[in-house]
XYZ file of C-alpha atoms in Angstrom:
479
model
C -49.715 26.188 -77.205
C -49.592 27.304 -80.848
C -47.926 30.666 -81.833
C -50.549 33.254 -83.002
C -51.593 33.006 -86.708
C -49.566 35.283 -89.024
C -51.253 37.540 -91.282
C -50.720 36.251 -94.884
C -49.314 38.316 -97.887
C -51.332 38.324 -101.007
C -49.529 39.038 -104.316
C -51.397 40.771 -107.059
C -50.977 37.685 -109.219
C -50.082 34.088 -108.855
C -46.433 33.637 -107.910
C -43.867 30.836 -108.396
C -43.672 29.228 -105.041
C -40.667 28.621 -102.826
C -41.002 25.087 -101.856
C -39.633 25.322 -98.201
C -40.319 23.481 -95.122
C -42.558 25.638 -93.302
C -42.163 25.740 -89.590
C -45.303 24.840 -87.562
C -46.616 27.622 -85.426
C -46.419 25.411 -82.409
C -42.717 25.150 -82.824
C -41.890 28.781 -83.022
C -41.635 29.680 -79.285
C -38.131 29.406 -78.015
C -36.453 29.605 -81.436
C -34.706 32.411 -83.220
C -37.977 32.911 -85.296
C -39.845 34.294 -82.268
C -37.981 37.394 -81.642
C -34.666 37.671 -83.590
C -36.045 37.543 -87.087
C -38.839 39.779 -88.165
C -39.588 39.656 -91.970
C -41.771 42.697 -91.503
C -38.677 44.850 -91.359
C -37.740 43.795 -94.971
C -38.750 46.373 -97.630
C -39.956 44.417 -100.721
C -40.202 45.822 -104.083
C -43.581 44.064 -104.991
C -43.460 45.154 -108.745
C -39.937 43.901 -109.152
C -40.675 40.628 -107.409
C -43.773 39.893 -109.373
C -42.099 40.761 -112.601
C -39.315 38.141 -111.799
C -41.301 35.378 -110.144
C -44.772 35.686 -111.558
C -46.329 32.329 -112.757
C -46.066 32.073 -116.509
C -45.860 29.435 -119.118
C -42.340 27.990 -119.193
C -40.351 28.546 -122.386
C -39.964 25.497 -124.538
C -36.514 24.000 -124.278
C -34.191 24.063 -127.272
C -32.876 21.868 -128.895
C 3.139 -10.237 -118.660
C 2.781 -10.841 -115.492
C 5.728 -12.666 -114.343
C 5.655 -14.973 -111.315
C 8.054 -14.037 -108.536
C 10.381 -16.804 -107.430
C 10.529 -17.131 -103.719
C 13.982 -17.395 -102.136
C 14.842 -20.703 -100.787
C 15.192 -20.674 -97.023
C 18.323 -21.868 -95.653
C 17.807 -24.767 -93.371
C 19.481 -24.454 -90.046
C 21.023 -27.611 -88.680
C 18.563 -29.738 -86.859
C 15.973 -27.023 -86.366
C 13.282 -27.710 -83.734
C 10.401 -26.539 -85.837
C 8.041 -25.875 -82.701
C 5.814 -23.440 -84.733
C 4.057 -23.824 -88.029
C 5.978 -22.328 -90.990
C 3.628 -19.430 -91.598
C 3.640 -18.308 -87.897
C 7.374 -18.624 -87.695
C 7.873 -16.629 -90.857
C 5.425 -13.644 -89.993
C 6.705 -13.529 -86.493
C 10.298 -13.530 -87.611
C 9.574 -10.616 -90.062
C 7.788 -8.433 -87.587
C 10.318 -9.225 -84.838
C 13.254 -8.092 -87.045
C 11.745 -4.511 -87.065
C 12.093 -4.190 -83.272
C 15.504 -3.004 -82.427
C 15.849 -4.718 -79.109
C 17.268 -8.050 -78.099
C 14.849 -10.581 -76.628
C 16.139 -10.062 -73.164
C 15.785 -6.190 -73.381
C 12.252 -6.560 -74.907
C 11.264 -8.951 -72.052
C 12.648 -6.483 -69.459
C 10.769 -3.434 -71.153
C 7.481 -5.495 -70.884
C 8.206 -6.450 -67.245
C 9.011 -2.878 -66.158
C 6.491 -0.880 -68.245
C 9.372 1.108 -69.870
C 8.450 3.736 -72.540
C 11.177 2.835 -74.895
C 8.834 1.715 -77.695
C 6.580 3.929 -79.943
C 3.018 3.159 -80.927
C 3.913 1.594 -84.267
C 6.309 -0.786 -82.613
C 3.849 -1.793 -79.900
C 1.150 -2.332 -82.433
C 3.366 -4.778 -84.346
C 4.358 -6.474 -81.123
C 0.745 -6.946 -80.141
C 0.069 -8.907 -83.409
C 2.885 -11.388 -82.872
C 2.655 -12.082 -79.155
C 2.427 -15.943 -78.486
C -0.819 -17.607 -78.248
C -1.441 -20.159 -75.607
C -0.797 -23.025 -77.991
C 2.389 -21.229 -79.208
C 3.485 -20.718 -75.646
C 2.954 -24.250 -74.617
C 4.973 -25.480 -77.641
C 7.958 -23.373 -77.002
C 7.835 -23.675 -73.092
C 8.064 -27.474 -73.113
C 11.078 -27.563 -75.369
C 14.301 -28.714 -73.633
C 16.646 -29.142 -76.484
C 19.551 -26.961 -77.495
C 18.835 -23.252 -77.918
C 20.580 -22.848 -81.237
C 17.976 -25.247 -82.815
C 15.295 -22.700 -82.264
C 14.298 -20.016 -84.816
C 14.304 -16.322 -84.206
C 10.437 -16.403 -83.616
C 10.695 -19.402 -81.140
C 13.304 -17.588 -79.143
C 11.198 -14.476 -78.954
C 8.259 -16.336 -77.772
C 10.228 -18.156 -75.146
C 11.561 -14.902 -73.743
C 8.346 -13.090 -73.895
C 6.352 -15.912 -72.381
C 8.285 -15.631 -69.139
C 6.705 -12.018 -68.513
C 3.569 -12.165 -66.361
C 0.493 -11.071 -68.251
C 2.575 -10.012 -71.286
C -0.400 -9.319 -73.582
C -2.187 -7.010 -70.998
C 1.194 -5.184 -70.486
C 1.620 -4.472 -74.199
C -2.025 -3.292 -74.330
C -1.555 -0.828 -71.426
C 1.725 0.474 -72.900
C 0.148 0.884 -76.252
C -2.784 3.020 -74.626
C -0.054 5.103 -72.989
C 1.823 5.636 -76.487
C -1.202 6.780 -78.154
C -3.027 8.618 -75.422
C -1.748 12.109 -76.103
C -2.325 11.945 -79.771
C -6.028 10.719 -79.319
C -6.708 13.392 -76.707
C -5.347 16.031 -79.176
C -7.441 14.698 -82.025
C -10.741 14.505 -80.061
C -10.134 17.934 -78.440
C -9.504 19.518 -81.755
C -12.842 18.044 -82.938
C -14.787 19.148 -79.792
C -13.322 22.679 -79.862
C -14.110 23.003 -83.779
C -17.669 21.967 -83.162
C -18.147 24.307 -80.169
C -16.482 27.267 -82.128
C -18.829 26.518 -84.994
C -21.892 26.548 -82.907
C -20.785 29.956 -81.396
C -20.311 31.420 -84.808
C -23.685 30.312 -86.117
C -25.431 31.694 -83.007
C -23.725 34.967 -83.200
C -23.619 35.764 -87.013
C -25.668 38.973 -87.728
C -25.245 38.028 -91.525
C -27.187 34.720 -91.096
C -30.028 36.390 -89.286
C -30.393 39.027 -91.878
C -30.216 36.403 -94.732
C -32.858 34.256 -92.932
C -34.993 37.251 -92.384
C -34.983 38.375 -96.045
C -35.614 34.815 -97.154
C -38.523 34.604 -94.925
C -40.049 37.799 -96.204
C -39.509 36.863 -99.853
C -40.940 33.342 -99.284
C -43.934 34.548 -97.548
C -44.701 36.915 -100.573
C -44.110 34.257 -103.060
C -46.266 31.908 -101.181
C -48.792 34.443 -100.333
C -52.458 33.253 -100.890
C -51.421 29.569 -100.470
C -51.263 27.390 -97.499
C -47.469 27.650 -97.596
C -47.658 31.462 -96.919
C -47.875 33.277 -93.579
C -45.004 31.419 -92.143
C -43.141 32.338 -88.957
C -40.147 30.440 -90.085
C -38.878 27.607 -92.261
C -36.673 24.489 -92.061
C -33.039 24.764 -92.763
C -33.024 22.740 -95.797
C -35.212 25.481 -97.560
C -31.778 27.188 -98.217
C -30.876 24.563 -100.705
C -34.075 25.242 -102.702
C -33.578 28.894 -103.296
C -31.721 28.229 -106.563
C -34.508 25.957 -107.810
C -37.045 28.908 -107.821
C -36.423 30.469 -111.263
C -37.285 33.887 -112.561
C -39.813 34.332 -115.341
C -37.164 34.412 -118.079
C -35.369 31.384 -116.422
C -32.142 33.255 -116.464
C -31.799 33.894 -112.856
C -32.924 32.515 -109.400
C -34.375 33.614 -106.120
C -30.897 33.007 -104.559
C -29.372 35.529 -107.116
C -32.208 37.881 -106.325
C -31.311 37.726 -102.602
C -27.675 38.303 -103.480
C -28.741 41.293 -105.322
C -30.697 42.706 -102.569
C -27.876 42.194 -100.133
C -25.476 43.992 -102.430
C -27.854 46.928 -102.613
C -28.067 47.055 -98.850
C -24.225 47.091 -98.596
C -24.222 49.989 -101.057
C -26.179 52.078 -98.472
C -23.767 50.887 -95.742
C -26.475 48.662 -94.212
C -24.702 45.426 -94.193
C -23.910 43.295 -90.838
C -20.269 44.090 -91.182
C -18.251 45.763 -88.421
C -15.678 48.624 -88.803
C -14.561 48.874 -92.298
C -17.005 46.303 -93.608
C -20.255 48.391 -93.590
C -20.264 48.174 -97.342
C -19.302 44.520 -97.670
C -22.264 42.408 -98.760
C -23.644 39.965 -96.310
C -23.425 37.452 -99.021
C -19.601 37.526 -98.430
C -19.706 38.247 -94.813
C -21.603 34.970 -94.104
C -18.703 32.770 -94.686
C -16.366 35.296 -92.953
C -18.564 35.340 -89.797
C -18.658 31.400 -89.678
C -15.163 30.358 -90.600
C -15.217 27.102 -88.630
C -18.132 25.530 -90.468
C -15.889 24.004 -93.304
C -13.947 21.972 -90.723
C -16.566 21.381 -88.192
C -18.815 19.612 -90.814
C -16.185 16.900 -91.252
C -16.610 15.973 -87.578
C -18.909 13.211 -87.047
C -20.252 13.891 -83.614
C -21.448 10.465 -82.703
C -17.978 9.183 -83.430
C -16.547 11.858 -81.306
C -18.681 10.809 -78.366
C -17.672 7.068 -78.957
C -13.905 8.112 -78.902
C -14.427 9.887 -75.458
C -16.143 6.889 -74.081
C -13.458 4.590 -75.615
C -10.660 6.771 -74.064
C -12.430 6.497 -70.623
C -12.562 2.695 -71.025
C -9.028 2.235 -71.931
C -7.881 4.138 -68.877
C -10.091 1.866 -66.699
C -8.209 -1.103 -68.306
C -4.911 0.450 -67.210
C -6.290 1.150 -63.656
C -7.251 -2.458 -63.267
C -3.822 -3.783 -64.625
C -1.892 -1.458 -62.289
C -3.863 -2.390 -59.218
C -3.613 -6.185 -59.724
C 0.034 -6.299 -60.847
C 2.933 -7.386 -58.528
C 5.719 -5.674 -60.386
C 6.471 -2.471 -58.617
C 8.346 -0.943 -61.482
C 5.364 -1.486 -63.912
C 3.046 -0.236 -61.140
C 4.897 2.937 -60.801
C 5.341 3.565 -64.504
C 1.899 2.957 -65.615
C 0.481 4.381 -62.360
C 2.117 7.782 -63.117
C 0.509 7.798 -66.466
C -2.898 6.868 -65.356
C -2.941 9.772 -62.744
C -2.051 12.283 -65.360
C -4.262 10.822 -68.219
C -7.300 10.625 -65.813
C -7.197 14.203 -65.275
C -6.843 15.046 -68.943
C -9.699 12.601 -69.675
C -12.009 14.150 -67.127
C -11.513 17.760 -68.590
C -12.099 16.361 -72.187
C -15.201 14.681 -71.115
C -16.507 18.044 -69.569
C -15.566 19.962 -72.794
C -17.500 17.438 -74.836
C -20.463 17.589 -72.629
C -20.532 21.296 -72.992
C -20.298 21.101 -76.763
C -22.906 18.507 -76.905
C -25.332 20.698 -74.949
C -24.431 23.540 -77.414
C -25.234 21.345 -80.297
C -28.580 20.351 -78.874
C -29.295 24.059 -78.113
C -28.343 25.062 -81.655
C -30.873 22.466 -83.245
C -33.577 23.653 -81.034
C -32.683 27.391 -81.879
C -32.915 26.540 -85.558
C -35.994 24.526 -85.062
C -34.184 21.416 -86.375
C -35.359 18.048 -84.887
C -33.042 15.631 -83.343
C -34.397 12.234 -84.813
C -33.916 9.093 -82.798
C -31.922 10.849 -80.296
C -29.051 10.994 -82.664
C -27.568 14.379 -82.590
C -25.838 15.160 -86.051
C -24.540 18.969 -85.861
C -22.365 18.217 -88.873
C -25.579 18.213 -91.045
C -26.501 21.503 -89.835
C -22.992 22.868 -90.485
C -22.977 21.214 -93.930
C -26.242 22.862 -94.788
C -25.146 26.368 -93.645
C -21.696 26.060 -95.431
C -23.103 24.930 -98.642
C -25.709 27.721 -98.774
C -22.990 30.225 -97.696
C -20.703 29.094 -100.649
C -23.677 29.264 -103.069
C -24.833 32.725 -101.853
C -21.329 34.055 -102.310
C -21.066 32.381 -105.800
C -24.402 33.905 -106.854
C -23.054 37.335 -105.669
C -19.985 36.946 -107.998
C -22.120 35.867 -110.716
C -24.233 39.075 -110.199
C -21.231 41.190 -110.105
C -19.818 39.617 -113.324
C -23.125 40.019 -115.090
C -23.183 43.766 -114.211
C -19.563 44.210 -115.506
C -20.419 42.375 -118.773
C -23.503 44.600 -119.242
C -21.317 47.731 -118.539
C -18.718 46.651 -120.945
C -21.156 45.756 -123.732
C -22.659 49.411 -123.301
C -19.099 51.048 -123.408
C -18.446 49.227 -126.678
C -21.682 50.036 -128.200
C -21.023 53.744 -127.233
C -17.471 53.641 -128.665
C -18.820 51.964 -132.004
C -21.531 54.697 -132.185
C -18.943 57.454 -131.586
C -16.628 56.054 -134.421
C -19.539 56.034 -136.805
C -20.570 59.690 -135.939
C -17.018 60.685 -136.301
C -16.621 59.036 -139.700
C -19.888 60.796 -140.882
C -18.625 64.148 -139.746
C -15.253 63.620 -141.583
C -17.153 62.736 -144.910
C -19.363 65.734 -144.428
C -16.418 68.079 -143.777
C -14.475 66.679 -146.708
C -17.476 67.183 -149.062
C -17.924 70.710 -147.848
C -14.323 71.571 -148.251
C -14.193 70.205 -152.048
C -17.400 72.283 -152.976
C -15.889 75.530 -151.303
C -12.573 75.007 -153.399
C -14.486 74.574 -156.747
C -16.662 77.667 -156.070
C -13.459 79.810 -155.603
C -11.609 78.683 -158.717
C -14.350 78.683 -161.287
C -16.006 81.512 -163.233
C -18.891 82.147 -165.800
C -18.366 80.104 -168.989
C -17.969 82.230 -172.152
C -20.137 81.935 -175.168
C -19.862 78.679 -177.178
C -17.213 78.883 -179.900
C -15.504 81.951 -178.394
C -11.681 81.630 -177.844
C -9.587 83.718 -175.470
C -6.002 84.493 -174.532
C -3.977 81.344 -174.362
C -7.049 79.529 -175.492
C -7.267 76.466 -177.864
C -9.747 74.980 -180.159
C -11.206 71.612 -179.622
C -8.701 68.886 -180.537
C -5.812 71.356 -180.484
C -2.947 71.294 -178.215
C -3.558 71.748 -174.532
C -2.403 74.634 -172.566
C 0.573 73.817 -170.455
C -0.026 73.264 -166.746
C -3.556 72.562 -166.866
C -3.394 68.777 -166.157
C -4.848 65.926 -168.001
C -8.016 66.351 -170.243
C -11.287 65.880 -168.530
C -14.000 63.688 -169.816
C -16.407 65.728 -172.295
C -13.646 68.316 -172.706
C -15.286 70.445 -175.717
C -15.916 74.073 -176.333
C -17.504 74.878 -173.005
C -14.453 73.172 -171.445
C -12.228 75.500 -173.339
C -14.091 78.451 -172.325
C -13.798 77.385 -168.780
C -10.083 77.070 -169.026
C -9.942 80.574 -170.635
C -11.950 82.043 -167.918
C -9.549 80.452 -165.147
C -6.541 81.901 -167.032
């Protein structure tokens, strides 16, 4: 049955829409959108939101190879040449890397000894004799010294029963522990990532805030009144621009989360109450980055391949007549089967966790192909973008504060300079008032005075412009 219709939000003016994937009402039940996310708890500053995301006309956009010589091969005396030249050469090169004699190598294959590593066994598997090669070297009855290294190798190996199957089983044993470790690590990473996503308080808070803002922006349209949204909506938040095209809805959400953190309302634990959820999101889901690299379909195929390889060893051991080989590979099979069973169970648990996570997030599993790595990638990319948006906001605030400080400092310097000029002018006028007196009548001399054009009184400095009778009287008065 469909979930009850949600009451739509109606903005006071047309808004720029968030193009999200609205979750159909019939798919809400049983997901986190039903009880764990409630956008009615988010307090929205309607005036601020409308001032930033109201629909307005967008602003107009401004304006000598050299050839290598092959070494000549030394021809042995009367060589048998049972193999073609290319096969003989390639086999001889690979054989030279195996540090065992032909007899020792044949004995190792016969008993299933563990003296060779995975690389050696891989090389050996490539040069094992084919039926045609084996027939050619087996029928030879001439002198041994006339055989090449490759021919001697094939004769020795060809005497071991089912030599190719033996090498394959030994290679399975040599690579088993490494493969189990790789698959187990991938399964553990995915399981841990699922757990972190399901338990992240920051994720629920961010989704809740996004739902509330999206419903407001889409209010009055058929995209509004949503109970939830598709996960790919998170990648579209940065595409919803503000009116001035200088910011986005993603940055706005980062700013709201920062304000919540300042009030101590983030989802952080002890000591992180004032750490914004924009930063906590990645901290609460640290396994996402590695888990998104795990291709879950391939991990399942690897588990199946491991199980199949052990079945091959089981068949080889049960049908072989060499007791030493049966004992060596039988012990490995018993241990490996127990480990494979445990790994299969872990994979099954993680697989169910991935299915439950997709259902919890209302993400469809198309064609029965479970791809949790896409969910992890979407969440990780969003968490990085949100953290980056928060850093951008912080930097913008710091730049604005720095600009205001510089403007205040410049204004203070201007006021200080103006005050100095005023003080200097005032001091000059005061000094002139103290030294001067009333000028005497024109043409009246005084003690120590001088006529115009006559010698200047000593100590009175250079003559001033316009120095006439009035100037003389002033000088006499000062004397």
